[in-house]
Coordinates of C-alpha atoms in Angstrom, one line a residue:
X11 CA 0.0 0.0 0.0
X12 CA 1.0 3.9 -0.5
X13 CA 0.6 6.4 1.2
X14 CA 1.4 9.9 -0.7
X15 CA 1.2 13.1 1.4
X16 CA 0.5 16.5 -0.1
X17 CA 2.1 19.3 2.7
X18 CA 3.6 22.2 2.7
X19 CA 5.9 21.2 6.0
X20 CA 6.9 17.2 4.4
X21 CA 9.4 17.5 7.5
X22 CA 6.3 16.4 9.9
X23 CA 4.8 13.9 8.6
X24 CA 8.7 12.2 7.6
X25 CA 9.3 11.7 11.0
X26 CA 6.0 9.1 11.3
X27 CA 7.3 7.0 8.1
X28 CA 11.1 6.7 9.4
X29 CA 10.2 5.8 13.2
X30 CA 8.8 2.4 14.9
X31 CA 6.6 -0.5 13.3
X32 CA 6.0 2.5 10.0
X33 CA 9.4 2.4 9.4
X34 CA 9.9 -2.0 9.7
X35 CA 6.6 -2.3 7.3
X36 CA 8.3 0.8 4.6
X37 CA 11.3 -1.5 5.1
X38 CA 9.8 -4.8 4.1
X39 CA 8.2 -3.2 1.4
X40 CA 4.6 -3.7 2.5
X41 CA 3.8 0.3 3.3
X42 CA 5.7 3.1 0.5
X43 CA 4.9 6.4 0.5
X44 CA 5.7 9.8 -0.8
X45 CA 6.0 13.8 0.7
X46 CA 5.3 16.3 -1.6
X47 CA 5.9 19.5 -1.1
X48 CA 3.1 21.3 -2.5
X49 CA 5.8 24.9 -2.7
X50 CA 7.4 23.1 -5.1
X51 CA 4.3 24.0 -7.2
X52 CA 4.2 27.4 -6.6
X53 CA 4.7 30.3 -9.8
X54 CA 6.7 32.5 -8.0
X55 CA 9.8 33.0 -6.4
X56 CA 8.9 33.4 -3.2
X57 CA 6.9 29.9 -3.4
X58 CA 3.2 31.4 -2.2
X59 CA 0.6 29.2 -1.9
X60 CA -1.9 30.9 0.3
X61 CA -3.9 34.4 -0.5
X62 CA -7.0 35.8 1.1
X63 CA -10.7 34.4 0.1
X64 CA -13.0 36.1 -1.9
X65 CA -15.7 37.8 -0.1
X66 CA -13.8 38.6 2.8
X67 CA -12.5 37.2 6.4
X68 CA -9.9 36.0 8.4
X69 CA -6.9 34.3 7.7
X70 CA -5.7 33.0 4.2
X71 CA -6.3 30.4 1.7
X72 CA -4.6 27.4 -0.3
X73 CA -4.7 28.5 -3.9
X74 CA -6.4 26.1 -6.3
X75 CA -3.2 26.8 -9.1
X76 CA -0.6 25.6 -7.0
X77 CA -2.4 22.4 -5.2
X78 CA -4.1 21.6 -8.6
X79 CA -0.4 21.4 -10.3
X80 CA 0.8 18.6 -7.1
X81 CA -1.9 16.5 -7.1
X82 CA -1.8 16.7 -11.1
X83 CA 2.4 15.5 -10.7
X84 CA 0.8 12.6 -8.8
X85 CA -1.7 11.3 -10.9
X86 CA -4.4 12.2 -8.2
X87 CA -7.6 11.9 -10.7
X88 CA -6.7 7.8 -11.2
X89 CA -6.1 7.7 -7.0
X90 CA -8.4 7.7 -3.9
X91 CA -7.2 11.2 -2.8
X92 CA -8.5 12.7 1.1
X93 CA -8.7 15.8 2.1
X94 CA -8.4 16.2 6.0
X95 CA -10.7 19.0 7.3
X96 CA -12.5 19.5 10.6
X97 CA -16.0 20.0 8.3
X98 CA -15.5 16.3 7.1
X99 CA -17.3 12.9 8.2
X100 CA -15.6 11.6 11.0
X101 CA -13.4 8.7 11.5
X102 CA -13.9 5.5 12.7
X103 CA -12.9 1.9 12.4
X104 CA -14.5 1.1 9.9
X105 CA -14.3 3.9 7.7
X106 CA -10.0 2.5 8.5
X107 CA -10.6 -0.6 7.2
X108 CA -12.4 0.5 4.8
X109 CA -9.6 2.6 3.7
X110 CA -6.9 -0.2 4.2
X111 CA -8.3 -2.1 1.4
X112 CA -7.2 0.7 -1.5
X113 CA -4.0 0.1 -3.5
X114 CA -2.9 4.0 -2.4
X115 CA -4.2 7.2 -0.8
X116 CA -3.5 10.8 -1.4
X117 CA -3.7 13.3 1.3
X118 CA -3.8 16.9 0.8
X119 CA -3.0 18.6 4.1
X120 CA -4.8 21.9 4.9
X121 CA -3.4 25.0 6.6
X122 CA -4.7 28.1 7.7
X123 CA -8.3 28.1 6.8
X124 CA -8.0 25.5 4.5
X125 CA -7.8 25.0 0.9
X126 CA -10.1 26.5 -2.6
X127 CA -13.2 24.6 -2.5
X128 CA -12.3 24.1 -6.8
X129 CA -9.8 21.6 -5.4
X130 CA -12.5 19.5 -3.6
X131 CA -14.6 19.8 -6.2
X132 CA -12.3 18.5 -8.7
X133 CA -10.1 16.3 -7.2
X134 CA -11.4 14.5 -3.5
X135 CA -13.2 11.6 -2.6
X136 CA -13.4 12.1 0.6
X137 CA -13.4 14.8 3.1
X138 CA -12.5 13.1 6.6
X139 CA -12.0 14.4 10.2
X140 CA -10.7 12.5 13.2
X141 CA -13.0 14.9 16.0
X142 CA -14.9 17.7 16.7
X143 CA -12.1 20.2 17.4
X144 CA -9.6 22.6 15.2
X145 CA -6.4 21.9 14.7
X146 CA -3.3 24.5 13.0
X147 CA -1.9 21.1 11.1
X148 CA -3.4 19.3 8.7
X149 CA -0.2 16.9 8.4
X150 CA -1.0 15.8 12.2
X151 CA -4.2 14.6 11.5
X152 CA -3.4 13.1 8.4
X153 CA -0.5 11.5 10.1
X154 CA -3.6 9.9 12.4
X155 CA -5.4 8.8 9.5
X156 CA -2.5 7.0 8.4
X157 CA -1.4 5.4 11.4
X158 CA -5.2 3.7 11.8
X159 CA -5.6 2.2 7.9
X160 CA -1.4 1.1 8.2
X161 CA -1.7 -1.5 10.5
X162 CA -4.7 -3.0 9.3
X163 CA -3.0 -4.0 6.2
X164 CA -2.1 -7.4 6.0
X165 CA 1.8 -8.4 7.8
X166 CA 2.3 -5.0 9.4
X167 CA 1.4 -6.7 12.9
X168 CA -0.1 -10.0 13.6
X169 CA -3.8 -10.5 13.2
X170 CA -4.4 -11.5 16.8
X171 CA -3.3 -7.9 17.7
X172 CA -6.3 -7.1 15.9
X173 CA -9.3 -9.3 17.4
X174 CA -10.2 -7.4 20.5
X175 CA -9.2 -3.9 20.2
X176 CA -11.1 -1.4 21.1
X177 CA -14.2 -1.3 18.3
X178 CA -13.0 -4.6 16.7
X179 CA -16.6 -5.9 17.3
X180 CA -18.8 -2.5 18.9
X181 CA -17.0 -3.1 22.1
X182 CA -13.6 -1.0 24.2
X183 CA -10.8 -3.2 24.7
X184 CA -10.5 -5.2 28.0
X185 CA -8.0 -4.3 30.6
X186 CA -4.5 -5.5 30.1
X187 CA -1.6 -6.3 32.8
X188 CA 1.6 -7.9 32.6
X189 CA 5.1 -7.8 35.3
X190 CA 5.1 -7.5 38.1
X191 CA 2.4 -9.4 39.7
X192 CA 2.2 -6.9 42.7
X193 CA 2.7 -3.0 41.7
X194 CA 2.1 -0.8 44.5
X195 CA -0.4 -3.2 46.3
X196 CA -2.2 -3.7 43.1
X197 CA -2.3 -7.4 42.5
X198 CA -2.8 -8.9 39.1
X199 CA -6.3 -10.6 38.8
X200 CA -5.8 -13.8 39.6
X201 CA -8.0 -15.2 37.4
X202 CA -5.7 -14.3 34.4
X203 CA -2.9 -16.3 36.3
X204 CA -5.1 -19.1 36.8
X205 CA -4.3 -20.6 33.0
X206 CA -7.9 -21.3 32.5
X207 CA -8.5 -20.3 29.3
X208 CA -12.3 -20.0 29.5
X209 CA -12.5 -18.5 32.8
X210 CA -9.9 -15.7 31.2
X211 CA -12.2 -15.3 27.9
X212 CA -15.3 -14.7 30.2
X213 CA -13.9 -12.5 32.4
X214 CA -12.1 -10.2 29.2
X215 CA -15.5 -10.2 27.5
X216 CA -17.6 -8.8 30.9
X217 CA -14.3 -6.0 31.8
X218 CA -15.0 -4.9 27.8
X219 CA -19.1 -4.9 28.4
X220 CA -18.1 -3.0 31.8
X221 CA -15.9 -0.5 30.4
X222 CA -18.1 0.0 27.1
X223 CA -20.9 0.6 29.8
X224 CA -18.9 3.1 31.8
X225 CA -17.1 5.2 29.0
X226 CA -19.1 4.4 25.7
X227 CA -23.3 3.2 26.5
X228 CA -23.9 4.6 23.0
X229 CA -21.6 1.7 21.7
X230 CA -23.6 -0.9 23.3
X231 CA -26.5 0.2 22.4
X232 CA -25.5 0.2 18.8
X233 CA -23.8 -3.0 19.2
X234 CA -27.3 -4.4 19.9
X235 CA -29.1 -3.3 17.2
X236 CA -26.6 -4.2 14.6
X237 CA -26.9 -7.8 16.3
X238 CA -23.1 -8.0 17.5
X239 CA -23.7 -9.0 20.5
X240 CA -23.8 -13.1 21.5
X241 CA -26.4 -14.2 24.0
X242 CA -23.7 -14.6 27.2
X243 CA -22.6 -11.2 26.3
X244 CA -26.4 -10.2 26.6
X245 CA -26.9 -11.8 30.1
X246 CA -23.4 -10.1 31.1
X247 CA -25.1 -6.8 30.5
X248 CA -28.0 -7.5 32.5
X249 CA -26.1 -8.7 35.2
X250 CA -23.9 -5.8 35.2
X251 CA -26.4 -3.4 35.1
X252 CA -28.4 -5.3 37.8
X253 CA -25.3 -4.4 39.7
X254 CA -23.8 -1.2 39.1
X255 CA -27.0 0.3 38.1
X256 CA -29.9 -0.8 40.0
X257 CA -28.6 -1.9 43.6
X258 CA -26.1 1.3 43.8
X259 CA -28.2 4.4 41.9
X260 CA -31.0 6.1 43.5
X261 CA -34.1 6.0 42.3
X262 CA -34.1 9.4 40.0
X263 CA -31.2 7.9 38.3
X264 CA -32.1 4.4 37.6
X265 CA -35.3 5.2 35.6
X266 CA -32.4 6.4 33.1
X267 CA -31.1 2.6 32.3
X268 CA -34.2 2.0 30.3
X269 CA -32.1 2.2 26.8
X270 CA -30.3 -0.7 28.3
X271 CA -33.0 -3.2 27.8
X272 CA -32.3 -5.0 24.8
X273 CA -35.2 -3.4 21.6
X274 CA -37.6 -6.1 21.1
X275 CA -37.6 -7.6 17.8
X276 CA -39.1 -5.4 14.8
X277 CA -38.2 -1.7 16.8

């Protein structure tokens, strides 16, 4: 797979491809990529590439001539090019594996406040954003993008890394532990130094329905209406919400867990 970046600062996002498991899978060959340095595109000679926007306010632009001329060296029309932008539909897992299954992406970094809507128009597929916040860099958050779809393509890291992440299956990861047994008074559950296999798969699945409960309810419930959740995972949720919910809430609070009943068939 390739990853080419469009930037006018190809220093930041060089740093990601030359550094940890990036730089092993660019190595091997699996993961190539290029920086282009969108300057190089420029007319003048003092390399602009920004100017005010029609009809007024703050801040300056990407001009269409300059980005238009990169993504032209690149052969961006026969490509699945991205444009990173706070306006754009936000990321998630499975827009990443989604992504991870194209033969190369181009990513055309914003600055300032952002780029000729011409370009858009013309030349991306996709307009993506990884929250609900403003960033300065648009190389960071493509550098995000890319780290999410890279690993999901096949031998950067071993599949099982991949079963029971966090939104593998609607659900947050379980919580993981490893030396030493005793860290200030914390003790390792002993039920994952038991070596009972089952008993450590049960337990995983109910801290992941526990967590997802705690930090992500909206998960669940989607999780249940998309019909990824098995039957013991159902009875885990009642009995954890039995629990935490009922036995420890007051009254005013636990008319709230209604959502957690599972819809009835046809709803």
């Amino acid at each position: 797979m390739k990853f080419t970046v469009l930037t006018l600062f190809p220093e930041i996002p060089r740093a990601f491809f030359e550094t940890s498991i990036m730089a092993k899978a660019v190595e091997k060959g699996i993961i190539a990529y290029d920086l282009v340095n969108i300057r190089d595109f420029a007319f003048d000679k003092h390399k602009t590439c920004d100017d005010k926007p029609y009809g007024g306010g703050a801040g300056q632009l990407l001009m269409a001539e300059p980005l238009g001329r990169a993504l032209d060296s690149v052969k961006a029309y026969k490509k699945h090019v991205i444009y990173v932008t706070p306006s754009g539909k936000q990321l998630t897992q499975a827009k990443a594996q989604e992504l991870s299954r194209k033969d190369e992406l181009v990513f055309v970094c914003g600055r300032y406040e952002g780029i000729d809507q011409r370009i858009i128009d013309l030349y991306v597929d996709d307009e993506i954003s990884i929250g609900d916040y403003v960033m300065s860099s648009g190389e960071l958050a493509a550098t995000v993008i890319i780290d999410s779809v890279y690993r999901l393509v096949e031998d950067v890291i071993t599949p099982e890394s991949l079963e029971e992440e966090s939104y593998s299956d609607g659900l947050l990861e379980y919580p993981q532990y490893t030396h030493p047994t005793v860290y200030k008074g914390l003790e390792v559950p002993d039920v994952l130094t038991s070596g009972n296999h089952e008993l450590i798969r049960k337990w995983r699945l109910k801290k992941r329905l526990e967590k997802t409960l705690a930090n992500r309810p909206d998960l669940v419930a989607k999780a249940r209406l998309t019909g990824q959740l098995t039957a013991e995972a159902e009875k885990m949720i009642e009995e954890i919400t039995e629990q935490f919910f009922v036995k420890k809430l007051p009254e005013k609070l636990r008319r709230k867990r209604i959502w957690l009943k599972k819809p009835e068939s046809g709803e």
